[in-house]
mmCIF file of C-alpha atoms in Angstrom:
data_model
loop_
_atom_site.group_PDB
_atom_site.id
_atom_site.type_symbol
_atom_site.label_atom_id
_atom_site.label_comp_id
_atom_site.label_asym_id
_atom_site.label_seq_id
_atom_site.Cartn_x
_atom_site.Cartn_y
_atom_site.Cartn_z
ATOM 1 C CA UNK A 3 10.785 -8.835 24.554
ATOM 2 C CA UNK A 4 7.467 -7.429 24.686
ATOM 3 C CA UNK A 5 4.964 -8.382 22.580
ATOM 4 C CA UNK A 6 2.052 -6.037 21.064
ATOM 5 C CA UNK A 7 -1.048 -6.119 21.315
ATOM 6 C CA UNK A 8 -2.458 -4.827 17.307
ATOM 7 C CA UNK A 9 -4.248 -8.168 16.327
ATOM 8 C CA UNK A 10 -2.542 -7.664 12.866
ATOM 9 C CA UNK A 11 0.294 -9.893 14.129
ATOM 10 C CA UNK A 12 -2.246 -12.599 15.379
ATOM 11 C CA UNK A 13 -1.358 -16.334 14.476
ATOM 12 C CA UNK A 14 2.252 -15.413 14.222
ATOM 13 C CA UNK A 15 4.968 -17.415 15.159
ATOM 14 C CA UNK A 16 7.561 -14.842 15.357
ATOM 15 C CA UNK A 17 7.631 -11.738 17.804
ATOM 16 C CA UNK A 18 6.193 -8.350 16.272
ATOM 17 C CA UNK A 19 9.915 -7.145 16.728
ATOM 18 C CA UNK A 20 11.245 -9.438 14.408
ATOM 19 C CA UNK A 21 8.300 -8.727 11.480
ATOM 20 C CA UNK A 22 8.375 -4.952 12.076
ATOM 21 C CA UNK A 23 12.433 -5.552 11.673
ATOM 22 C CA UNK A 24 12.234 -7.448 8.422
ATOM 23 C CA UNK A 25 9.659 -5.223 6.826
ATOM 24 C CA UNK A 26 11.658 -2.591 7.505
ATOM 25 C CA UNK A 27 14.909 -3.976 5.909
ATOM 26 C CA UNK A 28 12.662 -4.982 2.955
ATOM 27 C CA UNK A 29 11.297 -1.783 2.197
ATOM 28 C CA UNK A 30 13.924 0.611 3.377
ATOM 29 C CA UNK A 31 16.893 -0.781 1.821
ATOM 30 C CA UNK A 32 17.690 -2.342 -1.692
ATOM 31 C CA UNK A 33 18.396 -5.426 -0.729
ATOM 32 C CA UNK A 34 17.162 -9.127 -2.110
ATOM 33 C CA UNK A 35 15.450 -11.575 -0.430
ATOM 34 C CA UNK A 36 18.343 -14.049 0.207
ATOM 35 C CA UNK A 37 19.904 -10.224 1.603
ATOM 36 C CA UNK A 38 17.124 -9.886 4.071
ATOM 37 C CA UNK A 39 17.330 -13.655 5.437
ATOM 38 C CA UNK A 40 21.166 -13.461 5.540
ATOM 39 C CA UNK A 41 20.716 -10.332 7.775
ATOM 40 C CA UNK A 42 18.145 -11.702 10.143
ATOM 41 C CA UNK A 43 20.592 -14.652 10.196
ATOM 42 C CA UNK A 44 23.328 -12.813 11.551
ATOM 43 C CA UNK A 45 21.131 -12.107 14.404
ATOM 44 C CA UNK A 46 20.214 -15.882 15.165
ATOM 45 C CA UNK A 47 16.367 -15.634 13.149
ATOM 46 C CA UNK A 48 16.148 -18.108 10.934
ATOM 47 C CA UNK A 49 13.150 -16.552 8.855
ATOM 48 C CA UNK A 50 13.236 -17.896 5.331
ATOM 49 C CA UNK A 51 13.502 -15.662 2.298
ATOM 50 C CA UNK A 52 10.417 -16.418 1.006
ATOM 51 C CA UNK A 53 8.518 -15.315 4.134
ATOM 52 C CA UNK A 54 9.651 -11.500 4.062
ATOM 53 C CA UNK A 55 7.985 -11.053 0.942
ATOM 54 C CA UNK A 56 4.374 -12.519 2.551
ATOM 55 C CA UNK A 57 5.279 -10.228 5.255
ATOM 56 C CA UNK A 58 5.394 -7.582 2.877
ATOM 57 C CA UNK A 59 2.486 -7.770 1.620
ATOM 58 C CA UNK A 60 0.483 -8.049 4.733
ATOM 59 C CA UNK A 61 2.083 -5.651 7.076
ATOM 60 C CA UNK A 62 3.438 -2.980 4.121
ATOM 61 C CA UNK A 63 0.145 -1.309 4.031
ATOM 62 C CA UNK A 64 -1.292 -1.495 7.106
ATOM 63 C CA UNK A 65 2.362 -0.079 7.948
ATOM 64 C CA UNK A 66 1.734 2.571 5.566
ATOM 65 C CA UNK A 67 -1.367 4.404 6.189
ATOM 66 C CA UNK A 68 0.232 4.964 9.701
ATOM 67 C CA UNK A 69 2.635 6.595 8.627
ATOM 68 C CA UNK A 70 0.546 9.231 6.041
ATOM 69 C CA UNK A 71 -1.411 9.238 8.998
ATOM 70 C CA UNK A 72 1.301 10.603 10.802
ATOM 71 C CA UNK A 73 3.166 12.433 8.170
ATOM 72 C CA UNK A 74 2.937 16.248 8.831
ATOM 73 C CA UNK A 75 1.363 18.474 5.842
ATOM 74 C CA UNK A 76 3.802 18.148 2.965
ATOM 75 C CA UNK A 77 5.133 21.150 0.493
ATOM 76 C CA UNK A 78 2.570 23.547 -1.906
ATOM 77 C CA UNK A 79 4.632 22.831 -4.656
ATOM 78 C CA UNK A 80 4.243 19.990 -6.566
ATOM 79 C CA UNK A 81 7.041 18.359 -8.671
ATOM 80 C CA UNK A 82 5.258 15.926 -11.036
ATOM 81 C CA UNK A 83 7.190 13.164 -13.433
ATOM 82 C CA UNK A 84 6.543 10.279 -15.426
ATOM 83 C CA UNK A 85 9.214 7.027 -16.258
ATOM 84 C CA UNK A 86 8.497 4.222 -18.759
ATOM 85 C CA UNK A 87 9.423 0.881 -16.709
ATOM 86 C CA UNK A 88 8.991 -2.430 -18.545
ATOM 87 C CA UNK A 89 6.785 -5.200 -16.407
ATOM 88 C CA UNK A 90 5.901 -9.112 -17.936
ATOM 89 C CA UNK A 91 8.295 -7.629 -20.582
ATOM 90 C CA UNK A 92 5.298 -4.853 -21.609
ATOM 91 C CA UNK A 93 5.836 -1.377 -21.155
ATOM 92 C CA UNK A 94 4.253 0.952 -18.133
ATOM 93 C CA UNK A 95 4.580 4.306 -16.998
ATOM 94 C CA UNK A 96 5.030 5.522 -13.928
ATOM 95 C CA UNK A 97 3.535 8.745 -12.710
ATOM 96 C CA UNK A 98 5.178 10.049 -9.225
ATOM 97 C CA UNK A 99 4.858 13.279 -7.605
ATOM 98 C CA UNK A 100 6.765 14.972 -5.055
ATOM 99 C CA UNK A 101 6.955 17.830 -3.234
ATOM 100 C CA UNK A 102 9.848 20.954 -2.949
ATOM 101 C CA UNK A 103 11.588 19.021 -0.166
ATOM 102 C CA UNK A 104 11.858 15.956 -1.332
ATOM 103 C CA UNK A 105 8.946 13.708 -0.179
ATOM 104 C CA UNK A 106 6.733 11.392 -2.083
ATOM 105 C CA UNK A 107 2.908 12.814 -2.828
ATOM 106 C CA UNK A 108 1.835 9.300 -4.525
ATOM 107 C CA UNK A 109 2.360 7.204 -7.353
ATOM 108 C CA UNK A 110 0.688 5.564 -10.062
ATOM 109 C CA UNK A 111 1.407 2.851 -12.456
ATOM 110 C CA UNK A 112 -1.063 2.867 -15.813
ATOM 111 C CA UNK A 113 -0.039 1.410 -18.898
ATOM 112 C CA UNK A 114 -1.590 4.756 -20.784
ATOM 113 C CA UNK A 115 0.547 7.782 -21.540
ATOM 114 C CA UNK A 116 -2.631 9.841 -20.408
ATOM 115 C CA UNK A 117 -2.823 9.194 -16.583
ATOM 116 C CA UNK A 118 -1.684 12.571 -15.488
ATOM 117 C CA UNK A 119 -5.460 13.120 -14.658
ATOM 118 C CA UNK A 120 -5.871 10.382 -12.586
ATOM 119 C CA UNK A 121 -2.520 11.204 -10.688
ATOM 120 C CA UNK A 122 -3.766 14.506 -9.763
ATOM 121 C CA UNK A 123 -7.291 13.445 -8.473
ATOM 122 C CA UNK A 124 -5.597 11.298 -5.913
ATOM 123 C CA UNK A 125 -3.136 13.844 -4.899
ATOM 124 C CA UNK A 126 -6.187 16.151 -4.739
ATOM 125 C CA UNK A 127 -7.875 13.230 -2.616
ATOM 126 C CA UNK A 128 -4.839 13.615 -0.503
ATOM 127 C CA UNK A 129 -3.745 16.909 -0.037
ATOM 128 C CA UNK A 130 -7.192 18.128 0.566
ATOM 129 C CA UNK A 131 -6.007 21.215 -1.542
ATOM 130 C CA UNK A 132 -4.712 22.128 -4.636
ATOM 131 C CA UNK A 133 -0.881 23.262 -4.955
ATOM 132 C CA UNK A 134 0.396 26.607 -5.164
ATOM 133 C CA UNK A 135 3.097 25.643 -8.150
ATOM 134 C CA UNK A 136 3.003 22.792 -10.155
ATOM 135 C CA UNK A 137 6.428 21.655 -12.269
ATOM 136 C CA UNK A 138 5.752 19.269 -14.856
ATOM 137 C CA UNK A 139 8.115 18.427 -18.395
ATOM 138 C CA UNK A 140 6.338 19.691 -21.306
ATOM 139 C CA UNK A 141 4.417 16.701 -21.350
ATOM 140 C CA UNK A 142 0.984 17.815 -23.037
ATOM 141 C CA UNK A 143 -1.229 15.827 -20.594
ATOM 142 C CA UNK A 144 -0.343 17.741 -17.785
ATOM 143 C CA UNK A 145 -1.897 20.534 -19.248
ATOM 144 C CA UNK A 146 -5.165 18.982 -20.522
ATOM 145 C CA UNK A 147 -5.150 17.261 -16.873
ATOM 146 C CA UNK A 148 -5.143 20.835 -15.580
ATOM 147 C CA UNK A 149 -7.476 22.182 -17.837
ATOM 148 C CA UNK A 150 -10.293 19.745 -17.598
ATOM 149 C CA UNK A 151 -10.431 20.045 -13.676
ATOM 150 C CA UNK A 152 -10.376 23.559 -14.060
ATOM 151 C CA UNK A 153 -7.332 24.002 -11.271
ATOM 152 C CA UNK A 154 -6.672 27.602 -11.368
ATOM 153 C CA UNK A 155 -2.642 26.933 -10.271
ATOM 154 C CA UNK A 156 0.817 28.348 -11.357
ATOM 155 C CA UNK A 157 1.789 25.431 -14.200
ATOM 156 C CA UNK A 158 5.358 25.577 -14.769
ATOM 157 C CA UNK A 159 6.737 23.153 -17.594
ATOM 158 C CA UNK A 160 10.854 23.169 -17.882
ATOM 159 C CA UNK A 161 12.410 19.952 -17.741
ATOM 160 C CA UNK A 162 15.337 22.074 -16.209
ATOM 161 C CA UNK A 163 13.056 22.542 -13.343
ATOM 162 C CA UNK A 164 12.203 19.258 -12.815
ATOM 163 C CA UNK A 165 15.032 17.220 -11.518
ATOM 164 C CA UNK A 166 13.424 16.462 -8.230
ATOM 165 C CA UNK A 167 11.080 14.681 -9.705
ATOM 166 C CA UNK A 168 13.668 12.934 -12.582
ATOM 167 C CA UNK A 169 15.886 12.067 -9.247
ATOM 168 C CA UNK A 170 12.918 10.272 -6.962
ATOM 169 C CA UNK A 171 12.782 7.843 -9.724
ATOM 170 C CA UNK A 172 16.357 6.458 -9.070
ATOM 171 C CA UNK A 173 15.252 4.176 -5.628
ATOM 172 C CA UNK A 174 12.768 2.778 -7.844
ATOM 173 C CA UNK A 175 14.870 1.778 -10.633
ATOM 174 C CA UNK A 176 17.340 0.448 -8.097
ATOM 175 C CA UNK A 177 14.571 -1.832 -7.111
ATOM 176 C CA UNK A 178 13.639 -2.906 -10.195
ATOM 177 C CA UNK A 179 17.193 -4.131 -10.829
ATOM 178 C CA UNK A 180 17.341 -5.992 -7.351
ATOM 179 C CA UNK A 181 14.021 -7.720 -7.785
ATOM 180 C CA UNK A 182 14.800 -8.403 -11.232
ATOM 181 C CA UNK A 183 12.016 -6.430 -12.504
ATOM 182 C CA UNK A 184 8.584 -5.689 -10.853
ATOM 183 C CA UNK A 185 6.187 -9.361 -11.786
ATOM 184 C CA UNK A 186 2.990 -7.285 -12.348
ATOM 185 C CA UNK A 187 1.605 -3.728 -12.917
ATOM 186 C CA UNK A 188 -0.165 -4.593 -9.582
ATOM 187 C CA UNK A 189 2.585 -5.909 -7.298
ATOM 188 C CA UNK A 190 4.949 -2.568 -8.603
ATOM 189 C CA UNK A 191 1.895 -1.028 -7.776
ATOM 190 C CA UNK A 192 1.452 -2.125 -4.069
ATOM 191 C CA UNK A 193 5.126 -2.651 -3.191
ATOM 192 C CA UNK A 194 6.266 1.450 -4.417
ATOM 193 C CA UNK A 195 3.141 2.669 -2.055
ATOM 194 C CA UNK A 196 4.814 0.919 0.764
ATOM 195 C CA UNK A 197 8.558 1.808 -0.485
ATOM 196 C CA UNK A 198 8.345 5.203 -0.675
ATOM 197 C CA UNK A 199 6.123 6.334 2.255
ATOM 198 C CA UNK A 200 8.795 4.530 4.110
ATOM 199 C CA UNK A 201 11.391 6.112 2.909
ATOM 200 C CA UNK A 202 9.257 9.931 3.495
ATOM 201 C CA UNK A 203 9.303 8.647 7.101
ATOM 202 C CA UNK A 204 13.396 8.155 7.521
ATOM 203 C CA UNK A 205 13.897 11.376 4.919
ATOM 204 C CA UNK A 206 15.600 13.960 6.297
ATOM 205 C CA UNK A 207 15.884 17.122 4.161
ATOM 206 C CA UNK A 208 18.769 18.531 5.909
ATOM 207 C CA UNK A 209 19.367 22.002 5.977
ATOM 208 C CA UNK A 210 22.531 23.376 4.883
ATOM 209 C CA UNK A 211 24.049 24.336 8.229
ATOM 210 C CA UNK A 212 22.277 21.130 10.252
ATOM 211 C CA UNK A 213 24.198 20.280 13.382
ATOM 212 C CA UNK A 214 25.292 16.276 13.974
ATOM 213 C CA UNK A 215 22.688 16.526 16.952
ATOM 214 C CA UNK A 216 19.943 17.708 14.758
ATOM 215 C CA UNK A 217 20.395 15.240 12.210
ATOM 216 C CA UNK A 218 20.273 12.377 14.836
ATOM 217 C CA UNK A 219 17.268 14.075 16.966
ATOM 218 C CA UNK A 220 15.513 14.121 13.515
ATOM 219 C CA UNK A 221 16.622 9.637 12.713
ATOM 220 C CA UNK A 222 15.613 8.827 16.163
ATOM 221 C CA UNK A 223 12.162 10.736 15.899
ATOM 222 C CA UNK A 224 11.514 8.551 12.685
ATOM 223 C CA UNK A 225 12.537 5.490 14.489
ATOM 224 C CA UNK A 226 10.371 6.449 17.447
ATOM 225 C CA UNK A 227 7.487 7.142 14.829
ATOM 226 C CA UNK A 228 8.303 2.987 13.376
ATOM 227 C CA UNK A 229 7.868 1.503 16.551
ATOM 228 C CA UNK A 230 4.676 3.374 17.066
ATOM 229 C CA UNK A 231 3.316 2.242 14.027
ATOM 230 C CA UNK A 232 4.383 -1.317 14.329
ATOM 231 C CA UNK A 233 3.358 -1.087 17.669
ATOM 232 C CA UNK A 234 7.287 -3.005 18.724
ATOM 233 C CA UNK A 235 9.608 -1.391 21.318
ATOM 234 C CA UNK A 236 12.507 -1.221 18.858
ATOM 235 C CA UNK A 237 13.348 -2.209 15.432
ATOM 236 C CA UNK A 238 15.621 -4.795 16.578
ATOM 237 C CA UNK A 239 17.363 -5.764 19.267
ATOM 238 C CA UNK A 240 20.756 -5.252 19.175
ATOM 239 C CA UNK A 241 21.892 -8.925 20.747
ATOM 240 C CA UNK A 242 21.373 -11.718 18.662
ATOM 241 C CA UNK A 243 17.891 -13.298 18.883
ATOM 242 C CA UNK A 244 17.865 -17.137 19.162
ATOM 243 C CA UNK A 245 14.649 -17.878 17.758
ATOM 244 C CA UNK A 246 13.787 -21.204 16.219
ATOM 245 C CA UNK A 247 13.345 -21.036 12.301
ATOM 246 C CA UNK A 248 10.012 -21.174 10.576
ATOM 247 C CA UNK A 249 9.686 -22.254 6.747
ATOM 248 C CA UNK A 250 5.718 -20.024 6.724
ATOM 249 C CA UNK A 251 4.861 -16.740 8.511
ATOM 250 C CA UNK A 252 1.829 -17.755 9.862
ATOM 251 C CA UNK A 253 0.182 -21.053 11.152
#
C-alpha cells in the first residue's frame, strides 16, 4: 500500500488509505459511529469508534476545500431555504442554498431568523458573481437581504418553486437523527460544510436518458477526484486489511 506524502497525515499510525476510507464512510453515508468501526472491522481495521470522529474533524476540511477547489462553476440560479433544527435543546436555523442541479452553494447555522444577509455575502464571496434567478419562500428577509446589497437579480418567492431547496434539507435531518442531534451550533456548523461538499463531489444529476456507462464514467471520475484529494491510491482496498488496532488516531 502506498503511502502519501501530504504531511497532514504525519504522526499517524494508520495508512492514509484507511483515514481517507473512514472519512469518507463518515461523511458520505448516514451511518453511526459504532456503524463506521463495524465496517472497517469487516475489513480486519480495528479503528475505534471514537477515533473517526477526531478524524473528522481534522481531515473533513482540509478534505473539503479540495474539493470546492476542484468543483467546476456551479448553476446561475440560486435555490435558497431556511429549516429550524433544535441544538443543546435551543432552537437554530439553518440557511442552505443550492443551485438548479442540485448541488450545495453553502450553509449557515445562526440562531437569528435574519441571516439571509449573511448567507448571501458568502455565496457572493464564493461565486465571485451574483445569480441570474434567485428562489426564495416568501420569507421577508430575503428581500431586505436583497435590497440592502443593492443586487439587481430576478427574485422569485413561491414556495411551490422551492422544493429543491425544501428537499437538500432531508440528508441533514437524517443526520441529525443518527447523531442524535448536532452537540453545538459550531460542531453542526463544521460537520454540514464537510457533509455536503462531499456529497456535491459523488452527486450525479443524471440526465433523463443517461446510459449505465455514463453514470459509472461520471462515479469513477468522483472517486478518482477522492483519491486526489486525499492524496491515497484508492478508497479502500478491496481485501481485508490486517492492521493492528489503535484506541487514538495519532501518537
Amino acid at each position: 500500500m502506498r503511502t502519501a506524502k501530504d504531511p497532514l497525515y504525519r504522526r499517524h499510525r494508520f495508512p492514509p488509505e484507511v483515514i481517507s476510507y473512514a472519512v469518507w464512510l463518515y461523511f458520505r453515508f448516514p451511518l453511526s459511529l459504532r456503524m463506521v468501526e463495524e465496517m472497517l472491522a469487516a475489513r480486519g481495521i480495528g479503528v475505534t469508534y471514537e477515533t473517526v470522529p477526531q478524524w473528522g474533524r481534522k481531515f473533513g476540511k482540509p478534505f473539503s476545500d479540495r474539493i470546492r477547489q476542484r468543483a467546476p462553476a456551479r448553476g446561475d440560479k440560486w435555490h435558497l431555504d431556511e429549516v429550524v433544527i433544535s441544538i443543546a435543546g435551543e432552537q437554530h436555523w439553518l440557511w442552505r442554498a443550492v443551485d438548479q442541479n442540485g448541488f450545495v452553494l453553502d450553509v449557515l447555522i445562526q440562531r437569528r431568523t435574519r441571516a439571509a444577509q449573511r448567507l448571501m455575502k458568502k455565496l457572493l464571496k464564493s461565486a465571485g458573481t451574483p445569480p441570474r434567478v434567485m428562489i426564495t419562500d416568501k420569507l421577508r428577509s430575503y428581500g431586505a437581504a436583497r435590497a440592502k446589497m443593492g443586487l439587481h437579480v430576478e427574485h422569485r418567492q413561491q414556495k411551490a418553486l422551492n422544493n429543491r431547496a425544501e428537499n437538500s434539507h432531508q440528508p441533514t435531518r437524517r443526520r441529525e437523527r443518527i447523531m442524535t442531534r448536532f452537540k453545538s451550533s459550531r460542531q453542526a456548523q463544521r460537520f454540514l460544510s464537510v457533509h455536503d461538499q462531499v456529497a456535491n463531489l459523488f452527486h450525479i444529476p443524471y440526465p433523463g436518458a443517461a446510459t449505465a456507462d455514463f453514470r459509472r464514467a461520471s462515479r469513477e471520475r468522483a472517486f478518482a477526484t477522492w483519491r486526489e484529494i486525499s492524496m491515497t491510491s484508492a478508497i479502500a482496498d478491496s481485501r481485508p486489511l490486517r492492521i493492528a488496532s489503535f484506541g487514538s488516531a495519532v501518537d
